[in-house]
mmCIF file of C-alpha atoms in Angstrom:
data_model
loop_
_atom_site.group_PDB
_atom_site.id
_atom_site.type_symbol
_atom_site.label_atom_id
_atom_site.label_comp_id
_atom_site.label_asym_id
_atom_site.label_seq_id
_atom_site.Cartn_x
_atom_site.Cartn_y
_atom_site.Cartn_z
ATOM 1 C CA UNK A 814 16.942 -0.868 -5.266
ATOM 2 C CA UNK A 815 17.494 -0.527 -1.653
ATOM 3 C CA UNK A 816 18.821 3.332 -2.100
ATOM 4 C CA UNK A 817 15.423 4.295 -4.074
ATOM 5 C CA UNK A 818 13.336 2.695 -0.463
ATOM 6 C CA UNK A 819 16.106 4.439 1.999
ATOM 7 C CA UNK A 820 15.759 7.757 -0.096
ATOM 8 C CA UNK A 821 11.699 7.967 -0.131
ATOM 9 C CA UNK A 822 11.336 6.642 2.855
ATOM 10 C CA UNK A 823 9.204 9.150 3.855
ATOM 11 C CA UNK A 824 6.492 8.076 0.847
ATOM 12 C CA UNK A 825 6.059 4.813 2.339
ATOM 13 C CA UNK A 826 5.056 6.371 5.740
ATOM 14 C CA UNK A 827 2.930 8.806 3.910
ATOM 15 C CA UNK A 828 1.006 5.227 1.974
ATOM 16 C CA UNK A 829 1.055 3.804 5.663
ATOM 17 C CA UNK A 830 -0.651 6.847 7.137
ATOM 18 C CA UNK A 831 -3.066 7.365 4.815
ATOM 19 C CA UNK A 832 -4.417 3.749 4.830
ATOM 20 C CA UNK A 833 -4.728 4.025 8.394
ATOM 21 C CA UNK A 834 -6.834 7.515 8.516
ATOM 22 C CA UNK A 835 -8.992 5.668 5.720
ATOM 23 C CA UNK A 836 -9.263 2.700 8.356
ATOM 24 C CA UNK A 837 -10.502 4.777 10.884
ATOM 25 C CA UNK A 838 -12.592 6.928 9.085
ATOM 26 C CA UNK A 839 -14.381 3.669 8.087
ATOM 27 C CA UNK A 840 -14.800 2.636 11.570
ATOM 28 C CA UNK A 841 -15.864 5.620 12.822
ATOM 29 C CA UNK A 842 -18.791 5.842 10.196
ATOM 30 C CA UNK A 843 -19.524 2.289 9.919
ATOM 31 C CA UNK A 844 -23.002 2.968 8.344
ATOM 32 C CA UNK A 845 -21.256 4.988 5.539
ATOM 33 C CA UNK A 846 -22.965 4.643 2.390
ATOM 34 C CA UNK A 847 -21.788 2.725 -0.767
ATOM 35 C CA UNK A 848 -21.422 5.640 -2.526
ATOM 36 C CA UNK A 849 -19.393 7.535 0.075
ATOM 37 C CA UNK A 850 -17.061 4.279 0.323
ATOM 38 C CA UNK A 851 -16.802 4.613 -3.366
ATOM 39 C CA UNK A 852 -15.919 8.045 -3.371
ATOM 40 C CA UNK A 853 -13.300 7.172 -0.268
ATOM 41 C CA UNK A 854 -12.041 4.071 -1.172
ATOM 42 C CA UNK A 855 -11.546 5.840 -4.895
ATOM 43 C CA UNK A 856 -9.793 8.943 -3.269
ATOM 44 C CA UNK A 857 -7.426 6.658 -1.526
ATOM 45 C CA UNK A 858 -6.493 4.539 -4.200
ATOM 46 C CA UNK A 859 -5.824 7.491 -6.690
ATOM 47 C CA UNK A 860 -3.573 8.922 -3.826
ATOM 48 C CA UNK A 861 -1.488 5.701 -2.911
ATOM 49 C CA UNK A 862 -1.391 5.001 -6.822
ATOM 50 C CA UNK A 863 0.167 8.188 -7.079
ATOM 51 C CA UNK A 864 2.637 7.607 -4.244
ATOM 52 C CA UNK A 865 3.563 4.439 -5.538
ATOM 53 C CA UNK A 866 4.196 5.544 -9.119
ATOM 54 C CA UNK A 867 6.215 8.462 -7.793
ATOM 55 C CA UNK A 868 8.450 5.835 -5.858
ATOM 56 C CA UNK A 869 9.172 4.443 -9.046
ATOM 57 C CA UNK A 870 9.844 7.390 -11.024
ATOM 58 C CA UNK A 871 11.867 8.941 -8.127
ATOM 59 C CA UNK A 872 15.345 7.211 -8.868
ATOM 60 C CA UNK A 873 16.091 6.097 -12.468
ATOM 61 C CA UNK A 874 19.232 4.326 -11.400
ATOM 62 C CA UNK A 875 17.180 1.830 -9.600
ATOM 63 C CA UNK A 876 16.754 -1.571 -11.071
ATOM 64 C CA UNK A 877 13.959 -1.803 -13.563
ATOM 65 C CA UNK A 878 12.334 -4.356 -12.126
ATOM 66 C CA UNK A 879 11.666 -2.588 -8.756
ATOM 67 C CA UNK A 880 10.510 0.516 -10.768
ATOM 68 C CA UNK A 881 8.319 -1.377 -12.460
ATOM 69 C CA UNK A 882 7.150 -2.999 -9.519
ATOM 70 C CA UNK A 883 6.058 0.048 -8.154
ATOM 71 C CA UNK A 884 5.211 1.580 -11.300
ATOM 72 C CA UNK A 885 2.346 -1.304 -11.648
ATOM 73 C CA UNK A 886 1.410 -1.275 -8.416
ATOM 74 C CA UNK A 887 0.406 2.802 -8.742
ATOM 75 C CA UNK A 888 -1.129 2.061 -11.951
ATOM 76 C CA UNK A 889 -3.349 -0.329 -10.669
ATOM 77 C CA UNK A 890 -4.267 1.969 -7.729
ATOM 78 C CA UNK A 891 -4.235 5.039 -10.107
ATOM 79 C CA UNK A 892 -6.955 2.417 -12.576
ATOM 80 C CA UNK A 893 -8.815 1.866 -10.063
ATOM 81 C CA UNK A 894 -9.770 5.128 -8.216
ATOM 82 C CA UNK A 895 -10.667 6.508 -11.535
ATOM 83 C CA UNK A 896 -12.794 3.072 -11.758
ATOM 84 C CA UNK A 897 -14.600 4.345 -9.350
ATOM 85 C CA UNK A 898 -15.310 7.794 -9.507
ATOM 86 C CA UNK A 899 -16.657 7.364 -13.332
ATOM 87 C CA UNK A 900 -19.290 4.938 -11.959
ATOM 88 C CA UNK A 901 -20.065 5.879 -8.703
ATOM 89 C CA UNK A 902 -23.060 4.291 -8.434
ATOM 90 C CA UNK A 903 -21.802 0.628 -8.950
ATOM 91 C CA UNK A 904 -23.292 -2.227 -6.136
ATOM 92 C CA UNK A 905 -21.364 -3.315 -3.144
ATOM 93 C CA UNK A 906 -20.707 -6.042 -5.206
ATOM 94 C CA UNK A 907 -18.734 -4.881 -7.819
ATOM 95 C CA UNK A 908 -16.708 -2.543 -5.482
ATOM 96 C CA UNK A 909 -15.852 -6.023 -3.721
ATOM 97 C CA UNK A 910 -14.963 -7.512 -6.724
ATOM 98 C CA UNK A 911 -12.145 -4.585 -7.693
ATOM 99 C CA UNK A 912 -11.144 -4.200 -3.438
ATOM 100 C CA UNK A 913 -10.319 -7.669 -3.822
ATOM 101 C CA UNK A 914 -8.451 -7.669 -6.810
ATOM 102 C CA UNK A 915 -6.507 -5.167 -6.423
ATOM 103 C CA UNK A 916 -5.735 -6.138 -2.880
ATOM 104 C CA UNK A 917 -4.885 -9.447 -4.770
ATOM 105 C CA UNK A 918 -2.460 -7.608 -7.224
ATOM 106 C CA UNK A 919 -0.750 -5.263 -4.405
ATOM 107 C CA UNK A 920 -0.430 -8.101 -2.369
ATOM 108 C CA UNK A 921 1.111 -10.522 -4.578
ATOM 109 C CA UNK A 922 4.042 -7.156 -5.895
ATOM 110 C CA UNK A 923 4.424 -6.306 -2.406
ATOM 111 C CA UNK A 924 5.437 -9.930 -1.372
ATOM 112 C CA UNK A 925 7.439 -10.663 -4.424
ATOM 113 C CA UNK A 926 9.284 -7.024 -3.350
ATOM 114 C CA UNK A 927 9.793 -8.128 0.306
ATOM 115 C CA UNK A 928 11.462 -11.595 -1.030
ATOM 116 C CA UNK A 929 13.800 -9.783 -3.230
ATOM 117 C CA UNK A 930 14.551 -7.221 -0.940
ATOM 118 C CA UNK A 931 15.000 -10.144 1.830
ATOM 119 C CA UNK A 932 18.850 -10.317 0.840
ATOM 120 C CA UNK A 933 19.943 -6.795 1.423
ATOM 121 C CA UNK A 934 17.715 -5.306 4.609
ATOM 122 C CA UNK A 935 17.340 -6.808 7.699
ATOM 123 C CA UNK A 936 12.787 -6.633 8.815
ATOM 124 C CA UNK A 937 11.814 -7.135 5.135
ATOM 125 C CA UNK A 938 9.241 -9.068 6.480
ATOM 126 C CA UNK A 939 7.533 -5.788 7.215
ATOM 127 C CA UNK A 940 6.961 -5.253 3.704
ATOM 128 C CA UNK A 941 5.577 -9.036 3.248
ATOM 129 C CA UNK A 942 3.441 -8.886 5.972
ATOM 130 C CA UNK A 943 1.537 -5.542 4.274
ATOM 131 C CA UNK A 944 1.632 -7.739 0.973
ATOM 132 C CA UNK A 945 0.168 -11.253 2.974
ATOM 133 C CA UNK A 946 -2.416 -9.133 4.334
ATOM 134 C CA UNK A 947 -3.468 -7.596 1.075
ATOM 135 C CA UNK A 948 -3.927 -11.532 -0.359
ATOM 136 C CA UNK A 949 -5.686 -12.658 2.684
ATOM 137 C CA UNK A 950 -8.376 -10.074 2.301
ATOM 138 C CA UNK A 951 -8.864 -10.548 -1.388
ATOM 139 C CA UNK A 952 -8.966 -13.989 -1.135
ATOM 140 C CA UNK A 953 -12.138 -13.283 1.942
ATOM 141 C CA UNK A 954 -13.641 -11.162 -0.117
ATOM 142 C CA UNK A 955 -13.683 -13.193 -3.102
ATOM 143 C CA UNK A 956 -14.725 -16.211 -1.042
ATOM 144 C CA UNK A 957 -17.288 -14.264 1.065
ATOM 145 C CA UNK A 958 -18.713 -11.420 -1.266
ATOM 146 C CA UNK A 959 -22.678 -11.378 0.158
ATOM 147 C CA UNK A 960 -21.289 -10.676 3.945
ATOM 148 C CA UNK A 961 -23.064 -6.639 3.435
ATOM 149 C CA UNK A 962 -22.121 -3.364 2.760
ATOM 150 C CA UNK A 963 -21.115 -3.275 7.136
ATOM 151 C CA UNK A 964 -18.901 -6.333 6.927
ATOM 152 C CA UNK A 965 -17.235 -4.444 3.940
ATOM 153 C CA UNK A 966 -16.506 -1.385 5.317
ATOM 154 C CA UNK A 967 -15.297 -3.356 8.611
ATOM 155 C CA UNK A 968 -13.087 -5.833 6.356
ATOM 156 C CA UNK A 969 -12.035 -3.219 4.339
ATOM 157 C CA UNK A 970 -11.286 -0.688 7.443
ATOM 158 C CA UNK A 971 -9.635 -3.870 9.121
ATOM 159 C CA UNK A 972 -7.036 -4.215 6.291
ATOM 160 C CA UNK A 973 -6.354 -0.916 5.614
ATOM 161 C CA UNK A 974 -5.674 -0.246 9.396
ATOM 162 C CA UNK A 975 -2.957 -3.905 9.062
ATOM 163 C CA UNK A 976 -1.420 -2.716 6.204
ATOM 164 C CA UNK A 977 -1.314 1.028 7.291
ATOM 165 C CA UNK A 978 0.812 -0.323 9.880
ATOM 166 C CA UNK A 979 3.310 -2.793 8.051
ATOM 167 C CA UNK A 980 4.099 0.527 5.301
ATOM 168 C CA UNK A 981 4.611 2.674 8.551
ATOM 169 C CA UNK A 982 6.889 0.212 10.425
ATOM 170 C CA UNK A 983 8.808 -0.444 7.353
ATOM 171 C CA UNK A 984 9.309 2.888 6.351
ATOM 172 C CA UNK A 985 10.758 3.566 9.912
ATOM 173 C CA UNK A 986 12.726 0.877 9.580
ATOM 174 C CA UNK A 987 14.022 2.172 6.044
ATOM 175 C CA UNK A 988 14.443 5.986 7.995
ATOM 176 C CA UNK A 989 16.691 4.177 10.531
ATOM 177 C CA UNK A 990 18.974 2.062 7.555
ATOM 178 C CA UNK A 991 19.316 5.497 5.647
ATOM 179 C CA UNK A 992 20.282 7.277 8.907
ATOM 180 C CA UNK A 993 22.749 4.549 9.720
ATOM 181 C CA UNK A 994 24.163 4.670 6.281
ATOM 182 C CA UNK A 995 24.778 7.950 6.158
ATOM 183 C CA UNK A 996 26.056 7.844 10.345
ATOM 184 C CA UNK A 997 28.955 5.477 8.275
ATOM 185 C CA UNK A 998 29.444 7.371 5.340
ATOM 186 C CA UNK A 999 30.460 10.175 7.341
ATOM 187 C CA UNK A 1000 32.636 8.481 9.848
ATOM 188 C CA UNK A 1001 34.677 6.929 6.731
ATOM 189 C CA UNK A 1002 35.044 10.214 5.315
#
């Protein structure tokens, strides 16, 4: 499991960057419309779905359950940016509604990763920080839905920007285990 995250690395970084330019895109247009969010938040989604699946295709001798894992987890994001570019013209509402359960889903895989991953890397708590964040804000937007299309975009921008971070920082941190790995494979050689 932990040679699939030390080999694609990079693809975690990649997931990390792209929900932060998505965070700051939101804040810098904060009276975006729904439909552009829809067509942005569905662009996103269908891109990190695809990174995600492609994490667990990359290595087949990784354990099943962290392909699958993964695999689920791009699924979902794959399910839901096509979600939302066949309707486009759904109401704030309904966009909350599928933000908040897929942020529910993500974050539940992503913390149930970082707990099994929790005995063989040191900062796993990277990964379930990104996945405590993703619960928090479908459980707020769940519990707050009528809060407007600006509070949306700032909640949504908000997490995106969190969890952006958490992917980056543990991606780096999986860079640094793969360099050190292969600093001691070559000094045993």
């Amino acid at each position: 499991m932990l040679e699939l995250l030390v080999q694609r690395w990079w693809m975690i970084v990649l997931r990390g960057a792209l929900a932060v330019l998505f965070g700051l895109l939101a804040i810098v247009w904060p009276d975006i419309t729904v439909l552009a969010l829809v067509l942005l938040w569905g662009a996103y989604t269908l891109v990190d779905g695809v990174a995600a699946v492609g994490i667990g295709l990359a290595n087949r001798a990784a354990p099943g359950e962290l392909r699958l894992i993964y695999g689920l987890l791009g699924v979902a994001g794959i399910a839901v940016g096509v979600i939302t570019f066949l309707w486009p013209q759904i109401t704030a509402l309904v966009l909350l509604v599928i933000i908040a359960l897929w942020a529910l889903v993500a974050g539940v895989l992503q913390i149930a990763a970082a707990i099994r991953l929790r005995k063989v890397i040191d900062n796993e708590w990277f990964l379930g920080l990104t996945g405590a964040v993703c619960v928090i804000l479908g459980v707020l937007l769940i519990v707050q839905p009528a809060t407007g299309a600006l509070g949306l975009v700032i909640a949504i921008a908000t997490f995106a920007i969190v969890w952006g971070v958490g992917l980056i920082m543990f991606g780096l941190r999986l860079r640094t285990l793969r360099d050190s790995i292969a600093h001691e494979g070559a000094r045993t050689s």
